[in-house]
Backbone as ProteinMPNN parsed JSONL, in Angstrom:
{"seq_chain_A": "XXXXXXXXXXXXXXXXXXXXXXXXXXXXXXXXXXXXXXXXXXXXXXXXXXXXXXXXXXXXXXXXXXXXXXXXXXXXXXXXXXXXXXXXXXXXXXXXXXXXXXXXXX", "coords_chain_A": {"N_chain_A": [[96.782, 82.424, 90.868], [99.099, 85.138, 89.893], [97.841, 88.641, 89.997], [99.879, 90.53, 87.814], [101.856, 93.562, 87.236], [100.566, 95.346, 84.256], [102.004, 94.252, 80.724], [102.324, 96.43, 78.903], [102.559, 98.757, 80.508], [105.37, 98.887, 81.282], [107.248, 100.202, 79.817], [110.042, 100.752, 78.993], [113.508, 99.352, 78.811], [116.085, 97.468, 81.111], [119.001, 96.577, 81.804], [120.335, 94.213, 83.984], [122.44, 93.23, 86.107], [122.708, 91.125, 88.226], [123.5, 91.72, 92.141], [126.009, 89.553, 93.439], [127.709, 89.052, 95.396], [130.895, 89.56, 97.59], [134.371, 89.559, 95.998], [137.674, 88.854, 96.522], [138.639, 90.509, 94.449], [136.981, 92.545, 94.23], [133.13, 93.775, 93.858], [131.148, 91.007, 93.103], [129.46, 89.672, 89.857], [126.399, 88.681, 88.358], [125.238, 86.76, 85.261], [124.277, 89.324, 82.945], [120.82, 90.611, 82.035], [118.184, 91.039, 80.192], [115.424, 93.41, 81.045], [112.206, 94.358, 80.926], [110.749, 97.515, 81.821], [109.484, 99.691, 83.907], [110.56, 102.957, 84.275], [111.602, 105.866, 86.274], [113.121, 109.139, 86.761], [114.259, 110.139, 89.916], [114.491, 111.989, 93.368], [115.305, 110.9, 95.815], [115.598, 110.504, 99.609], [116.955, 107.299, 100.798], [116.92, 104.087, 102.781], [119.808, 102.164, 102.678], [121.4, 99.018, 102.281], [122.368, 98.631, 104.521], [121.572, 100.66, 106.311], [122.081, 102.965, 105.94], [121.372, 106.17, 105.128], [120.802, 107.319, 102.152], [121.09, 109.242, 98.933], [118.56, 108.164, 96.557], [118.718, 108.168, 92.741], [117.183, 106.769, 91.121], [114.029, 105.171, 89.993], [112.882, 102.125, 89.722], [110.677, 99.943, 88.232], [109.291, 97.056, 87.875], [108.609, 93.471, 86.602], [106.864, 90.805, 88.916], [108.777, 88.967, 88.797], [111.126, 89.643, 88.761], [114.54, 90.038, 89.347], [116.604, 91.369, 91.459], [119.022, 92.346, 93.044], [120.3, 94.137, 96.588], [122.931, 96.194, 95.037], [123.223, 95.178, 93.198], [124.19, 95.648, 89.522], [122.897, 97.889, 87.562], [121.998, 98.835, 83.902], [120.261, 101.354, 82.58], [118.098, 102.913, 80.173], [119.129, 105.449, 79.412], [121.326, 104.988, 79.367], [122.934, 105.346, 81.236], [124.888, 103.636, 83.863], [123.832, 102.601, 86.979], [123.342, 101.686, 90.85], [121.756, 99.034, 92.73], [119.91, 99.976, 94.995], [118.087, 99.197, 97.058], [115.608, 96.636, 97.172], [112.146, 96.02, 96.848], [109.011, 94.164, 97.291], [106.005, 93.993, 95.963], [103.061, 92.601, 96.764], [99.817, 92.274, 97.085], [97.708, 89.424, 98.227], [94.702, 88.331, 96.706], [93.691, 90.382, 96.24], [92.648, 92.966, 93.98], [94.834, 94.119, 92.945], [98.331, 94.966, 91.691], [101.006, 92.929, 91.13], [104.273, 93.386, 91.913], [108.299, 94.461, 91.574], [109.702, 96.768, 93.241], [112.631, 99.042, 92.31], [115.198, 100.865, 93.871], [117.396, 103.263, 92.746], [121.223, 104.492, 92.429]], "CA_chain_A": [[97.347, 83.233, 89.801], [99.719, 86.377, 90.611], [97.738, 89.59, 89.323], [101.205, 91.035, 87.459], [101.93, 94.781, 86.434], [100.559, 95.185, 82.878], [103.331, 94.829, 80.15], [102.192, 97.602, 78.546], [102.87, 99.837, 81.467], [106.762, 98.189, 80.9], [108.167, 100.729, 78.388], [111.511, 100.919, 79.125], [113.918, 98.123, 78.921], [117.031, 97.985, 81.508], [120.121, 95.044, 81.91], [120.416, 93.994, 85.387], [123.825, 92.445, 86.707], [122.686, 90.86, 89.73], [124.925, 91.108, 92.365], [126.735, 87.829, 93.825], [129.238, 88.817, 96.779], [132.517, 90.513, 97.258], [135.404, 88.747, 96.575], [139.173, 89.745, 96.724], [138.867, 91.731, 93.373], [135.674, 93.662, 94.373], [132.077, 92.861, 93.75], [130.796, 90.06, 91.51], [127.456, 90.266, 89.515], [125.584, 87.083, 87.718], [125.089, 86.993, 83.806], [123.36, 90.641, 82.513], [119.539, 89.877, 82.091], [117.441, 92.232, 80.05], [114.525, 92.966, 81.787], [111.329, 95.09, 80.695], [110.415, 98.245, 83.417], [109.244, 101.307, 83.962], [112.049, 103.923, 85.137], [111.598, 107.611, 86.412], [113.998, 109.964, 87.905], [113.338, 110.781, 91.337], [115.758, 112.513, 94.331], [114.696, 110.209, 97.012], [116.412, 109.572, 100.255], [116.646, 105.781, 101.272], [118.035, 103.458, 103.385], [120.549, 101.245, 102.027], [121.198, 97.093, 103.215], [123.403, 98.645, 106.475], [120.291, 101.554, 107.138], [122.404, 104.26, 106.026], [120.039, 107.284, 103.869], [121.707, 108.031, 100.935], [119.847, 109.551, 97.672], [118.282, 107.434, 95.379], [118.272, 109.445, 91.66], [116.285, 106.215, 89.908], [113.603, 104.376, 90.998], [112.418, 100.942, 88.636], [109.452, 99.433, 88.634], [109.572, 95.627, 86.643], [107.137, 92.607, 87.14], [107.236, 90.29, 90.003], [110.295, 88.104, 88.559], [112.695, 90.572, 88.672], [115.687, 89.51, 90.315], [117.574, 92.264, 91.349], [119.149, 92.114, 94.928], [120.762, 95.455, 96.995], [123.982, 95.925, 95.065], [123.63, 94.805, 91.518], [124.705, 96.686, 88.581], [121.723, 98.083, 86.458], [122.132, 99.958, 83.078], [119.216, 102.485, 82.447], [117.489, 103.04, 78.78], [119.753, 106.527, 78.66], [123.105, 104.557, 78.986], [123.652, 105.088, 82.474], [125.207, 102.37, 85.146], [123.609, 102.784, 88.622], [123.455, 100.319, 91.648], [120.622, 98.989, 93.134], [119.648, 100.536, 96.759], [117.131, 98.344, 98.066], [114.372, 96.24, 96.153], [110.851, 96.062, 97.633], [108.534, 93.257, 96.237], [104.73, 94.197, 96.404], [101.773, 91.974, 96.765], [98.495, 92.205, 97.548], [96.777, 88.441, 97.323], [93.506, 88.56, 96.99], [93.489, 91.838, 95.843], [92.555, 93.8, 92.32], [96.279, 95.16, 92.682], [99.224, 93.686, 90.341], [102.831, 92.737, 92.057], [105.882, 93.824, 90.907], [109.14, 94.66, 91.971], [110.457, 98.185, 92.81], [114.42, 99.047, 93.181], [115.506, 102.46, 94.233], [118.929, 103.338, 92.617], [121.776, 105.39, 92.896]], "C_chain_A": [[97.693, 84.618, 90.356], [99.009, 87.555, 89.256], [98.922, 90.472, 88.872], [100.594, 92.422, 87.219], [101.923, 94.486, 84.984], [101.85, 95.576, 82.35], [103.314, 96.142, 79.657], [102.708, 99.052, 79.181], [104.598, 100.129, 81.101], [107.418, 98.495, 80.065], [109.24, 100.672, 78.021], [112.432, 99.143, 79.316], [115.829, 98.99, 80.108], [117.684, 96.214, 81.64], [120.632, 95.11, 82.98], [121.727, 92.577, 85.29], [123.305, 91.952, 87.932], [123.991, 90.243, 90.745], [125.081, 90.069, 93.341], [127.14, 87.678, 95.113], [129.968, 89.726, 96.419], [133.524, 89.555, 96.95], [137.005, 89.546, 96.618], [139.306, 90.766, 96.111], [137.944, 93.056, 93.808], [134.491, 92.825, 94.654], [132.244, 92.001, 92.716], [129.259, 90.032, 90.931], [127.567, 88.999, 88.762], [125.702, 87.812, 86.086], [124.051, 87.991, 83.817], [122.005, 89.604, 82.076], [119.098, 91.548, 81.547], [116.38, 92.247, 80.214], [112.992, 94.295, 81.561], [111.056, 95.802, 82.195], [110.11, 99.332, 82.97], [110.489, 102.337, 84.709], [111.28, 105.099, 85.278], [112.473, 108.415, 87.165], [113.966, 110.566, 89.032], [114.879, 111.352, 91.778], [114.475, 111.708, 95.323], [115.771, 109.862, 98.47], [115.86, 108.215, 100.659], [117.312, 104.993, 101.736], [118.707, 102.236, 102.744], [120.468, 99.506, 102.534], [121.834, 97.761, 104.574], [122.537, 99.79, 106.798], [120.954, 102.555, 106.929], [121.333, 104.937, 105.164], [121.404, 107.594, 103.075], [120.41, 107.853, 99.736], [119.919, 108.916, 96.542], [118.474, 108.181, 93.681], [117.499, 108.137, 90.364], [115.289, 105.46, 90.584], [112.764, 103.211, 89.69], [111.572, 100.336, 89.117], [109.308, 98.481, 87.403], [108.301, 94.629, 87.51], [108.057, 91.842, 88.331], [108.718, 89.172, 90.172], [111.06, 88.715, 88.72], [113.622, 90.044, 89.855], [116.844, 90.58, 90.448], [118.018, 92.799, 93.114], [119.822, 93.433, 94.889], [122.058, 95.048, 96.315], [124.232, 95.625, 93.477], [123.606, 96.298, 90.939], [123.924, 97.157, 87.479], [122.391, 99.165, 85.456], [120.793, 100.672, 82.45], [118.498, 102.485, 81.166], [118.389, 104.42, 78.431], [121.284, 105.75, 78.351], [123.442, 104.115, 80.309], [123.522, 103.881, 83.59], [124.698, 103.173, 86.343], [123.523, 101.325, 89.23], [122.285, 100.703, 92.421], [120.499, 99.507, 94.914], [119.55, 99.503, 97.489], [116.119, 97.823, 97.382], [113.107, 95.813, 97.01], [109.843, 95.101, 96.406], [107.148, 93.74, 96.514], [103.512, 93.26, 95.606], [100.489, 92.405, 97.279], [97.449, 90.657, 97.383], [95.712, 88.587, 97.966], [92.937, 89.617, 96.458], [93.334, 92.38, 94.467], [93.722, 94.696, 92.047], [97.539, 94.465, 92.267], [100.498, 93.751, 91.013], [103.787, 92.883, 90.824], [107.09, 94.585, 91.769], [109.876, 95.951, 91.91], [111.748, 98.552, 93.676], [114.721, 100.5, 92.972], [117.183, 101.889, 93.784], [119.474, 104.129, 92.741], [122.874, 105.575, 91.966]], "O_chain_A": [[96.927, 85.242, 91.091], [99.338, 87.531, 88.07], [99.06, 91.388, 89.683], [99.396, 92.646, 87.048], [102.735, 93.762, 84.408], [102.624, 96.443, 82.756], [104.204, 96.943, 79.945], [103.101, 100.069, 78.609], [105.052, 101.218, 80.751], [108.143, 97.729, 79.43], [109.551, 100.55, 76.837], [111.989, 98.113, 79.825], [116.411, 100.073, 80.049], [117.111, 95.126, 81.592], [121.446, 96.013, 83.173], [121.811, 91.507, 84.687], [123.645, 92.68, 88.865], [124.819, 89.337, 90.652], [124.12, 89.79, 94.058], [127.057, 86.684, 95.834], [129.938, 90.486, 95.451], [133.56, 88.601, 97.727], [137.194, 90.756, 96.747], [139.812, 91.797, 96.555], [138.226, 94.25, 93.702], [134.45, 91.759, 95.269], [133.036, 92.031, 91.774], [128.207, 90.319, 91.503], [128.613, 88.379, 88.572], [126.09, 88.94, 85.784], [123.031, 87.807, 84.482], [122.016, 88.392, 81.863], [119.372, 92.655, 82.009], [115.787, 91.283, 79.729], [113.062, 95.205, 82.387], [111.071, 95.243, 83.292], [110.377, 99.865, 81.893], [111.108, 102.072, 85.739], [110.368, 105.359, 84.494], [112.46, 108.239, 88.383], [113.554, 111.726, 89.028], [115.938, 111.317, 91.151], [113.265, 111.895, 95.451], [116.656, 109.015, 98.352], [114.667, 107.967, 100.833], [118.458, 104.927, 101.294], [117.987, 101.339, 102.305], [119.495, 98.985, 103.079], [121.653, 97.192, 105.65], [122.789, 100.063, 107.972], [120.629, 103.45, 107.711], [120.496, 104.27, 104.555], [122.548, 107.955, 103.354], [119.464, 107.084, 99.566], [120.823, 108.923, 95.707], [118.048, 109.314, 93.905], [117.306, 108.373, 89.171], [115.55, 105.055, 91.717], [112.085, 103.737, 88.808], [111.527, 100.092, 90.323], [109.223, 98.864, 86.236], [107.527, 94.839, 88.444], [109.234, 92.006, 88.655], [109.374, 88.78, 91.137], [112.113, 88.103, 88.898], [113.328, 89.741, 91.011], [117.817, 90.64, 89.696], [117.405, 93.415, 93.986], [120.043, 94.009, 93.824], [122.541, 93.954, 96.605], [125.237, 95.832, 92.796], [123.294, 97.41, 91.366], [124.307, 96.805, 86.363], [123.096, 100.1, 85.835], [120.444, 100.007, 81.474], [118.09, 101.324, 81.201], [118.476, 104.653, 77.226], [122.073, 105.908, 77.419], [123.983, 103.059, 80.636], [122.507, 103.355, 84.045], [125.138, 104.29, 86.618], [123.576, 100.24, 88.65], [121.836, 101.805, 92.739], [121.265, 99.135, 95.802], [120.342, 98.957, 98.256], [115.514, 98.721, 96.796], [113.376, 95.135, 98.002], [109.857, 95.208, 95.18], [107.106, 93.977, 97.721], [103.172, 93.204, 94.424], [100.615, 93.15, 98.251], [96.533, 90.669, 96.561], [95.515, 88.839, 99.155], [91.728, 89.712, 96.245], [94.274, 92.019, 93.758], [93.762, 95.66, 91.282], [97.668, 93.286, 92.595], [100.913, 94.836, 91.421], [103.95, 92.66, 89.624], [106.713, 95.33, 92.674], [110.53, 96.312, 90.931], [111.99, 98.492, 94.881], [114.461, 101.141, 91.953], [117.868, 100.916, 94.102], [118.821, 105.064, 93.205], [123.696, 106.472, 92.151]]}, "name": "protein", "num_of_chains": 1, "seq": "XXXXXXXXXXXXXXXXXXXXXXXXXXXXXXXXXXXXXXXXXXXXXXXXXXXXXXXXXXXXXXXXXXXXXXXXXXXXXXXXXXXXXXXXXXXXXXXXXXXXXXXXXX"}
């Protein structure tokens, strides 16, 4: 059994586009998914999928399902569209510490 991040913690709700590929038009993103999280506004630098630093200004913190790859199209609890940085999954098994998924955005 995966010790999860309590829902409770999970105030905020955000709608994740996950994204797909490029194709001729642009990107493509999967069916919106609304997805319980914690949000806070940070200034973070971070490296992107190609290792460049560029500054994060959101950083989300959802349970361990979250499906949200470098690149998708998240909308916020104020309104605002950002794109995902980089998503980091954290475990500990074995451990008294709860997994969940955190995506730096931009």
């Amino acid at each position: 059994m995966v010790n999860r991040v309590p829902g409770w913690l999970l105030r905020h709700r955000v709608t994740v586009e996950p994204y797909l590929g490029d194709s001729a038009y642009g990107p493509t993103y999967g069916e919106p998914v609304c997805a319980p999280a914690l949000v806070a506004a940070v200034r973070k630098q971070v490296a992107d999928k190609e290792g460049r630093e560029v500054l994060a200004t959101a950083q989300i913190i959802g349970g361990p399902e979250l499906e949200c790859p470098p690149g998708s199209r998240l909308t916020l609890p104020d309104g605002r569209t950002a794109t995902a940085i980089s998503t980091a999954t954290h475990t500990a098994p074995g451990l008294p510490v709860p997994a969940c998924v955190e995506v730096m955005c931009q």
